[in-house]
Coordinates of N, CA and C and ligand atoms in Angstrom, one line a residue:
X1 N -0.7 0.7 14.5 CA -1.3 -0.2 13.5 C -2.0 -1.4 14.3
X2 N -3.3 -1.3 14.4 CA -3.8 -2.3 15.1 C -3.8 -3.8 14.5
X3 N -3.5 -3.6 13.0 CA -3.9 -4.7 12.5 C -3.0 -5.7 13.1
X4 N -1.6 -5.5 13.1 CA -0.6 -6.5 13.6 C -1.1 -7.2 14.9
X5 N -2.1 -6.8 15.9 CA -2.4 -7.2 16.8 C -3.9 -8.1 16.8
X6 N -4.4 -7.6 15.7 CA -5.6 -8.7 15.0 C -4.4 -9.8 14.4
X7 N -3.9 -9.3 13.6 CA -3.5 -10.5 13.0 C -2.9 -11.9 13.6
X8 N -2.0 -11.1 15.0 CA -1.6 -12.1 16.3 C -2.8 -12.9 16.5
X9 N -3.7 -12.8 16.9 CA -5.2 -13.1 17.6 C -5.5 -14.2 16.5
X10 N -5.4 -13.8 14.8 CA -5.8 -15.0 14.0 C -5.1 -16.1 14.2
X11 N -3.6 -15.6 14.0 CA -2.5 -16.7 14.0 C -3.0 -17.3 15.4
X12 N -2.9 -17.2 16.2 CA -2.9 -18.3 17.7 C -4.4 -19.2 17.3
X13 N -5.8 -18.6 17.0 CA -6.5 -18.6 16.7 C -6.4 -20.1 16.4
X14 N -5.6 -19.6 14.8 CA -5.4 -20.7 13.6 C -4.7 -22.2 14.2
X15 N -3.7 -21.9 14.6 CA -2.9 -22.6 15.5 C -3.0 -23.8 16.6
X16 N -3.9 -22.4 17.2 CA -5.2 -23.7 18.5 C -6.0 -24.7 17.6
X17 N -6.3 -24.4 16.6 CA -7.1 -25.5 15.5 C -6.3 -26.6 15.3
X18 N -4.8 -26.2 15.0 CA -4.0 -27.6 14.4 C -3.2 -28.0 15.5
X19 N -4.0 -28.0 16.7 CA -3.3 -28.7 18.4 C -3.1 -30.1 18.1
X20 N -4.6 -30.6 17.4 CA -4.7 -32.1 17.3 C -3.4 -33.0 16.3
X21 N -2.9 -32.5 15.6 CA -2.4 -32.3 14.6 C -0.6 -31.7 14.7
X22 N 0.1 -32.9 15.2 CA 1.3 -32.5 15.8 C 2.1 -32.2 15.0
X23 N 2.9 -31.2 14.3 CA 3.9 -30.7 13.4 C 2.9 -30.2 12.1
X24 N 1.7 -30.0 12.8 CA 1.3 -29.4 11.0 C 1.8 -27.8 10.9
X25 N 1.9 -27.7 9.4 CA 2.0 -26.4 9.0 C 0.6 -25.6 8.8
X26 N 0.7 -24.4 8.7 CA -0.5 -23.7 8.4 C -0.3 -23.3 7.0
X27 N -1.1 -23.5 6.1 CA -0.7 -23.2 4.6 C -1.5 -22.1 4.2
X28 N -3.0 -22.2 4.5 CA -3.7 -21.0 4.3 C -4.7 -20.7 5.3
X29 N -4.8 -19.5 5.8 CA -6.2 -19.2 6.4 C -7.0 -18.0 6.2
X30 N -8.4 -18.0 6.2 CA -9.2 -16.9 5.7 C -10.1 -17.0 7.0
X31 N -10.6 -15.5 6.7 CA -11.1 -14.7 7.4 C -12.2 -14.0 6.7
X32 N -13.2 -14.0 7.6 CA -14.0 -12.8 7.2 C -13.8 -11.3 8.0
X33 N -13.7 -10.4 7.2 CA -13.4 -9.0 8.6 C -14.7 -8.0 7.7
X34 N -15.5 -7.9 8.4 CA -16.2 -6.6 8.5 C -15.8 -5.5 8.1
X35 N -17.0 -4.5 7.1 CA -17.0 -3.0 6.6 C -16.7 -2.0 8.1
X36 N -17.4 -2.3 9.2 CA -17.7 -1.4 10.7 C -16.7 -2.1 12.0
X37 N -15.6 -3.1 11.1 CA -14.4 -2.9 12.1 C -13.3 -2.5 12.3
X38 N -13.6 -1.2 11.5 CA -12.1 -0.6 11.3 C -11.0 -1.5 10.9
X39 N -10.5 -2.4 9.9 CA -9.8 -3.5 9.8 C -9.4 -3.0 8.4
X40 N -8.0 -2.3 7.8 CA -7.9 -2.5 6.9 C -7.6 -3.8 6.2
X41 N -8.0 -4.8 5.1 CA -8.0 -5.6 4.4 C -6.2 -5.7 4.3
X42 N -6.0 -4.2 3.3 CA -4.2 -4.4 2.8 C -3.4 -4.9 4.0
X43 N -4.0 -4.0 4.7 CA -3.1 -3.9 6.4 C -2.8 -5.0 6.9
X44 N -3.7 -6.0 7.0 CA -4.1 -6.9 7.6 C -3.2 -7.7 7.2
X45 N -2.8 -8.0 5.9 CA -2.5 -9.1 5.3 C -0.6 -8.9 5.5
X46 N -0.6 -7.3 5.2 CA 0.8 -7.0 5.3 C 1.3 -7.3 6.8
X47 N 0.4 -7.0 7.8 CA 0.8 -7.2 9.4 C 1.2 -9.1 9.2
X48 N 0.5 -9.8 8.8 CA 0.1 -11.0 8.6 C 1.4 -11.9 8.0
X49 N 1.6 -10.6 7.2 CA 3.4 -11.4 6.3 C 4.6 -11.3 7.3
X50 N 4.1 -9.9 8.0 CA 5.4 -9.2 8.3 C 5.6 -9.9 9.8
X51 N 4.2 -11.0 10.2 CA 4.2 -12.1 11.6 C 5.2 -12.9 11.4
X52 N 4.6 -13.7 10.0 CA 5.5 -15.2 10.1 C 6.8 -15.2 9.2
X53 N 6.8 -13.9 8.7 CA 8.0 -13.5 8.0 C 9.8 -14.5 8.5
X54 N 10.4 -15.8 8.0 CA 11.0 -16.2 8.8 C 10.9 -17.1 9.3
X55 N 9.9 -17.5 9.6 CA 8.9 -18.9 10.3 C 8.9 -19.5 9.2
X56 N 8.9 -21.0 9.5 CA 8.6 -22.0 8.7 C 6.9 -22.3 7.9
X57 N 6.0 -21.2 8.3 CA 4.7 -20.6 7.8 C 5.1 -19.4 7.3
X58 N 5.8 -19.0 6.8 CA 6.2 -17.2 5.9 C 4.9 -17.6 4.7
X59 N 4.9 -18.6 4.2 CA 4.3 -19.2 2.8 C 3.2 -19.0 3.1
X60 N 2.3 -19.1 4.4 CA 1.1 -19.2 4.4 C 0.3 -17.8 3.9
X61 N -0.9 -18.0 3.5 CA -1.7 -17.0 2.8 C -2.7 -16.8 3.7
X62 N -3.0 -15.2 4.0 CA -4.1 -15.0 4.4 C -4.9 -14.3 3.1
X63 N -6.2 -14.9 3.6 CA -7.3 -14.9 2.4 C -8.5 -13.8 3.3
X64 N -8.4 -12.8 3.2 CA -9.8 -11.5 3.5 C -10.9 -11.4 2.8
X65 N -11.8 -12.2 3.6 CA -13.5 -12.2 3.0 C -13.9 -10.7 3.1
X66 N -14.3 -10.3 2.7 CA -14.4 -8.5 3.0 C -16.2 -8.7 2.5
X67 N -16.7 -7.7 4.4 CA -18.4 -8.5 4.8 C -18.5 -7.0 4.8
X68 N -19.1 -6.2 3.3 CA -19.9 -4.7 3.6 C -21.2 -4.7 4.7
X69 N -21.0 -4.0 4.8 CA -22.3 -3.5 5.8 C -23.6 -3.6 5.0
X70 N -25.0 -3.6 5.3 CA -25.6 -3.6 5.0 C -26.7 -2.2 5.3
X71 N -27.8 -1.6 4.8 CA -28.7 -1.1 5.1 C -30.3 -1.5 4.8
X72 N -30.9 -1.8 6.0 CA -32.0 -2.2 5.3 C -33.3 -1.4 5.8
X73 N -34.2 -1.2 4.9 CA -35.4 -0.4 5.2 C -36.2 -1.3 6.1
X74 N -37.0 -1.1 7.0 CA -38.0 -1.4 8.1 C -39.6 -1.5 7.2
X75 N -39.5 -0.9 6.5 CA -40.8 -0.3 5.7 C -40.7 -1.1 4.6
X76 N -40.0 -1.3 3.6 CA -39.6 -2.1 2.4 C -39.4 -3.3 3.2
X77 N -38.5 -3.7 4.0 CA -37.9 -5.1 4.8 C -37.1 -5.6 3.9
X78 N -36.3 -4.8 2.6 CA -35.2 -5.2 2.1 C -34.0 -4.7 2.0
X79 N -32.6 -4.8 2.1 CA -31.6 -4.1 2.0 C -31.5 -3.2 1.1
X80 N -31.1 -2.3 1.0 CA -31.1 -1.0 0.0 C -29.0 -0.9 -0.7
X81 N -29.3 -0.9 -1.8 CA -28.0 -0.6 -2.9 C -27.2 0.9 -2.3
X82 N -26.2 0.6 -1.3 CA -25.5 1.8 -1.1 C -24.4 1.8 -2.0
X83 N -24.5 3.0 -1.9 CA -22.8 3.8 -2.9 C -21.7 3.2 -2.1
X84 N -20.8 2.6 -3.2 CA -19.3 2.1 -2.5 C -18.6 3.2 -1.3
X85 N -18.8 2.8 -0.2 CA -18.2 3.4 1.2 C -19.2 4.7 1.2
X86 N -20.2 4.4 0.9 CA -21.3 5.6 1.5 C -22.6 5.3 2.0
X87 N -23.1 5.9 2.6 CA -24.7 5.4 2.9 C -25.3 6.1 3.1
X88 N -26.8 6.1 2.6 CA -28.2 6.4 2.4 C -28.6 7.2 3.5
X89 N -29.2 8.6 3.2 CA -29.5 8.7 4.2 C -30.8 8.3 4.2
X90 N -32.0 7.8 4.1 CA -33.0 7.7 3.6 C -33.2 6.3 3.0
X91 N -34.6 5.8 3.0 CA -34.4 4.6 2.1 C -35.1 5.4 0.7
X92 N -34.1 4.8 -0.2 CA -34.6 6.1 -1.9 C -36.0 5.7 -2.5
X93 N -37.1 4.6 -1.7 CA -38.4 4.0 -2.1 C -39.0 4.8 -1.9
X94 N -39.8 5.2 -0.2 CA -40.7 5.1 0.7 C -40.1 6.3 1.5
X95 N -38.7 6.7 1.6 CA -38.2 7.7 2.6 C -38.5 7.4 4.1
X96 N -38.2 6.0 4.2 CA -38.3 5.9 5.8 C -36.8 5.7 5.9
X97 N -36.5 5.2 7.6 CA -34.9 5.2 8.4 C -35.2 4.2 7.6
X98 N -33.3 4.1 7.7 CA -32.6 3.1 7.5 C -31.8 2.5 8.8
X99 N -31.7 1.0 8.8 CA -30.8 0.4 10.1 C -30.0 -0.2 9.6
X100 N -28.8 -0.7 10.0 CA -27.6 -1.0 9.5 C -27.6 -2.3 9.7
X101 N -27.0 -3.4 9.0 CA -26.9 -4.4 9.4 C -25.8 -5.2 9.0
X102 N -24.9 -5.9 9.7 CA -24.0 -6.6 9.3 C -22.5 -6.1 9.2
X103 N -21.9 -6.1 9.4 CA -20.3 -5.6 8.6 C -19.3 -5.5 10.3
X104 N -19.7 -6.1 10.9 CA -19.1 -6.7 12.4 C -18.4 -7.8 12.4
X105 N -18.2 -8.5 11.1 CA -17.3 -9.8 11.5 C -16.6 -9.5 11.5
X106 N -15.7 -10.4 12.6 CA -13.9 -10.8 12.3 C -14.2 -12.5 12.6
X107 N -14.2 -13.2 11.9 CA -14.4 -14.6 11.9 C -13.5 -15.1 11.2
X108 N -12.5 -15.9 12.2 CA -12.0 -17.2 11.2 C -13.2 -18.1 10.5
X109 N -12.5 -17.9 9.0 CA -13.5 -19.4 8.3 C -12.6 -20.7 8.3
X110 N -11.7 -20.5 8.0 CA -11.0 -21.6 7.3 C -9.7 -21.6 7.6
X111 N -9.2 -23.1 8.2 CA -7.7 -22.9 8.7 C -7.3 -24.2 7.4
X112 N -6.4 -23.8 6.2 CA -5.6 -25.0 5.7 C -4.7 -25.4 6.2
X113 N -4.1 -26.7 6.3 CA -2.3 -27.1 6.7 C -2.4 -28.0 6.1
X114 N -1.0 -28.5 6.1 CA -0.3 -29.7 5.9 C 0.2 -30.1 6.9
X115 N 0.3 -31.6 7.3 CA 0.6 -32.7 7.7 C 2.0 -33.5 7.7
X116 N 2.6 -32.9 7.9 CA 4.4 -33.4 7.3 C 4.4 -34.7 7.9
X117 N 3.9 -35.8 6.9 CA 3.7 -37.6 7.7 C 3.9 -37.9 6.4
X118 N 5.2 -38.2 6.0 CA 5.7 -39.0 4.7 C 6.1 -38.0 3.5
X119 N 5.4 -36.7 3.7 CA 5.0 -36.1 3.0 C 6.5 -35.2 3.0
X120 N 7.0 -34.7 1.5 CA 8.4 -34.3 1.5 C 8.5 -32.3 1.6
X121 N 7.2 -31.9 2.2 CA 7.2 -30.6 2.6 C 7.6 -29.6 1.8
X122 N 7.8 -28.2 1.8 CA 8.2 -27.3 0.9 C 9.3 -26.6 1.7
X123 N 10.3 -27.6 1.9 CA 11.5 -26.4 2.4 C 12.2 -25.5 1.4
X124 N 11.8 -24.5 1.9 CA 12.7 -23.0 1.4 C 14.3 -23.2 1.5
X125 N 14.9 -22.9 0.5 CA 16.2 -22.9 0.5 C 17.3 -21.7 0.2
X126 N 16.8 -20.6 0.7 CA 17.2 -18.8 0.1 C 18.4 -19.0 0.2
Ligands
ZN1 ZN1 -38.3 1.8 2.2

């Protein structure tokens, strides 16, 4: 499962962001992951629980922007309406190629935390 080893890469990722920021927590982070990076979505998020599972971040949420691919005609110069997880062979206008475009992200967007400075935190108590 590759995802658990994406998902490592977010977490440090996320982490390096709250350096400035001495004892913060990570509360939520999102991601965009691409149609064309082999990345399951479910996977991701389950690899993602099953990281901090235990940690004082178990709570944190990962949020998956999910970036389809695109196809756009050269001839038209607009993206063409593909079938969910299929694609065109053809543009269905004009019958010229189609080129692909897009669905390669893995981008951190957004790192949330909290700040534990006065602040009475969410300790778990199982
Ligand atoms: Zn076309």
């Amino acid at each position: 499962m590759h995802e658990l080893s994406i998902a490592q890469e977010i977490l440090s990722s996320a982490r390096a962001a709250l350096q400035p920021y001495p004892g913060a927590r990570l509360e939520r982070v999102r991601v965009a992951v691409g149609e064309l990076t082999a990345i399951e979505p479910e996977l991701l998020r389950f690899a993602w629980e099953a990281l901090l599972e235990g940690t004082p971040e178990a709570a944190c949420d990962l949020d998956v922007e999910w970036r389809p691919a695109q196809q756009l005609c050269a001839t038209c110069g607009v993206p063409k309406a593909r079938p969910p997880r299929g694609w065109l062979p053809v543009c269905g206008d004009c019958g010229g190629p189609l080129r692909v475009d897009g669905g390669q992200e893995l981008d951190l967007l957004q790192v949330s935390f909290v700040v534990p400075d006065g602040e009475n935190g969410h300790e778990r108590d199982d």
